[in-house]
Amino acid sequence: MIEDIILSLLLVDLQQLIYLKIQMNHYYEVLKKNIHDLNEFKPIINKIIAEYLLVGGYPEYFECSNILKWQKRLVDDIVGRGLYRGIVRGLISFACIMI
């Protein structure tokens, strides 16, 4: 009984992966076919990618209209919560191993 449920879930996941692969291949083919039309946007795309990388690769940056608000959010939310939480968890895990 449980094996049937697991098998059906795996088949659903496999079907979704196949569908996503087909979608990705179609997306690639459309881009490849229209590459000449996209060349005029290359400078703009490069500027956006460079800006995205300069802010640390966070897409949330583009939702923020004020650079000062973004810097505060970056420090408070992303660095404060994410980085320090990861450090604390790492230290706790290390302490548990050492005990």
mmCIF file of C-alpha atoms in Angstrom:
data_model
loop_
_atom_site.group_PDB
_atom_site.id
_atom_site.type_symbol
_atom_site.label_atom_id
_atom_site.label_comp_id
_atom_site.label_asym_id
_atom_site.label_seq_id
_atom_site.Cartn_x
_atom_site.Cartn_y
_atom_site.Cartn_z
ATOM 1 C CA MET A 1 0.000 0.000 0.000
ATOM 2 C CA ILE A 2 2.655 2.536 1.053
ATOM 3 C CA GLU A 3 4.839 1.450 -1.872
ATOM 4 C CA ASP A 4 2.009 2.286 -4.282
ATOM 5 C CA ILE A 5 1.651 5.762 -2.796
ATOM 6 C CA ILE A 6 5.389 6.400 -3.003
ATOM 7 C CA LEU A 7 5.503 5.100 -6.572
ATOM 8 C CA SER A 8 2.605 7.330 -7.624
ATOM 9 C CA LEU A 9 4.297 10.365 -6.042
ATOM 10 C CA LEU A 10 7.549 9.577 -7.818
ATOM 11 C CA LEU A 11 5.711 9.226 -11.132
ATOM 12 C CA VAL A 12 4.027 12.598 -10.624
ATOM 13 C CA ASP A 13 7.415 14.183 -9.886
ATOM 14 C CA LEU A 14 8.920 12.507 -12.942
ATOM 15 C CA GLN A 15 6.075 13.765 -15.140
ATOM 16 C CA GLN A 16 6.584 17.291 -13.798
ATOM 17 C CA LEU A 17 10.327 17.105 -14.479
ATOM 18 C CA ILE A 18 9.730 15.902 -18.036
ATOM 19 C CA TYR A 19 7.214 18.723 -18.573
ATOM 20 C CA LEU A 20 9.699 21.284 -17.203
ATOM 21 C CA LYS A 21 12.457 19.941 -19.458
ATOM 22 C CA ILE A 22 10.164 20.263 -22.483
ATOM 23 C CA GLN A 23 9.295 23.817 -21.430
ATOM 24 C CA MET A 24 12.976 24.697 -20.946
ATOM 25 C CA ASN A 25 13.882 23.244 -24.342
ATOM 26 C CA HIS A 26 11.067 25.197 -25.979
ATOM 27 C CA TYR A 27 12.200 28.397 -24.221
ATOM 28 C CA TYR A 28 15.768 27.821 -25.415
ATOM 29 C CA GLU A 29 14.628 27.218 -28.986
ATOM 30 C CA VAL A 30 12.538 30.398 -29.010
ATOM 31 C CA LEU A 31 15.483 32.413 -27.678
ATOM 32 C CA LYS A 32 17.850 30.830 -30.192
ATOM 33 C CA LYS A 33 15.472 31.555 -33.070
ATOM 34 C CA ASN A 34 15.022 35.178 -32.030
ATOM 35 C CA ILE A 35 18.609 35.941 -31.021
ATOM 36 C CA HIS A 36 18.971 38.593 -33.704
ATOM 37 C CA ASP A 37 15.904 40.426 -32.424
ATOM 38 C CA LEU A 38 17.308 40.306 -28.882
ATOM 39 C CA ASN A 39 20.729 41.727 -29.816
ATOM 40 C CA GLU A 40 19.414 45.286 -29.678
ATOM 41 C CA PHE A 41 18.587 44.719 -25.980
ATOM 42 C CA LYS A 42 22.032 43.334 -25.143
ATOM 43 C CA PRO A 43 23.391 46.583 -23.599
ATOM 44 C CA ILE A 44 20.318 46.940 -21.396
ATOM 45 C CA ILE A 45 20.416 43.280 -20.361
ATOM 46 C CA ASN A 46 24.128 43.524 -19.547
ATOM 47 C CA LYS A 47 23.500 46.636 -17.427
ATOM 48 C CA ILE A 48 20.729 44.903 -15.471
ATOM 49 C CA ILE A 49 22.831 41.776 -14.931
ATOM 50 C CA ALA A 50 25.825 43.850 -13.771
ATOM 51 C CA GLU A 51 23.613 45.783 -11.350
ATOM 52 C CA TYR A 52 22.066 42.527 -10.113
ATOM 53 C CA LEU A 53 25.515 41.075 -9.415
ATOM 54 C CA LEU A 54 26.750 44.275 -7.753
ATOM 55 C CA VAL A 55 23.914 44.146 -5.204
ATOM 56 C CA GLY A 56 24.761 40.577 -4.302
ATOM 57 C CA GLY A 57 22.445 38.670 -6.615
ATOM 58 C CA TYR A 58 19.243 39.526 -4.770
ATOM 59 C CA PRO A 59 16.246 40.009 -7.100
ATOM 60 C CA GLU A 60 14.446 41.858 -4.282
ATOM 61 C CA TYR A 61 16.731 44.802 -5.051
ATOM 62 C CA PHE A 62 14.684 45.644 -8.127
ATOM 63 C CA GLU A 63 11.511 45.889 -6.039
ATOM 64 C CA CYS A 64 13.041 48.599 -3.826
ATOM 65 C CA SER A 65 12.830 52.133 -5.207
ATOM 66 C CA ASN A 66 15.185 53.773 -2.716
ATOM 67 C CA ILE A 67 18.849 52.751 -2.366
ATOM 68 C CA LEU A 68 18.913 53.670 1.337
ATOM 69 C CA LYS A 69 15.894 51.459 2.019
ATOM 70 C CA TRP A 70 17.598 48.651 0.072
ATOM 71 C CA GLN A 71 20.805 48.975 2.088
ATOM 72 C CA LYS A 72 18.825 48.886 5.347
ATOM 73 C CA ARG A 73 16.871 45.853 4.184
ATOM 74 C CA LEU A 74 20.060 44.139 3.045
ATOM 75 C CA VAL A 75 21.710 44.622 6.424
ATOM 76 C CA ASP A 76 18.660 44.026 8.631
ATOM 77 C CA ASP A 77 16.832 41.269 6.809
ATOM 78 C CA ILE A 78 19.204 39.414 4.559
ATOM 79 C CA VAL A 79 22.501 39.671 6.391
ATOM 80 C CA GLY A 80 21.086 39.991 9.893
ATOM 81 C CA ARG A 81 18.601 37.181 9.703
ATOM 82 C CA GLY A 82 20.162 34.904 7.134
ATOM 83 C CA LEU A 83 23.872 35.083 7.776
ATOM 84 C CA TYR A 84 23.791 35.334 11.546
ATOM 85 C CA ARG A 85 21.111 32.667 11.819
ATOM 86 C CA GLY A 86 23.329 30.395 9.734
ATOM 87 C CA ILE A 87 26.311 31.133 11.976
ATOM 88 C CA VAL A 88 24.317 30.462 15.145
ATOM 89 C CA ARG A 89 22.939 27.212 13.730
ATOM 90 C CA GLY A 90 26.435 26.183 12.710
ATOM 91 C CA LEU A 91 27.772 26.886 16.187
ATOM 92 C CA ILE A 92 24.921 24.976 17.804
ATOM 93 C CA SER A 93 25.503 22.032 15.483
ATOM 94 C CA PHE A 94 29.225 22.153 16.242
ATOM 95 C CA ALA A 95 28.542 22.308 19.977
ATOM 96 C CA CYS A 96 26.214 19.313 19.749
ATOM 97 C CA ILE A 97 28.883 17.323 17.928
ATOM 98 C CA MET A 98 31.515 18.236 20.511
ATOM 99 C CA ILE A 99 29.341 17.178 23.465
#
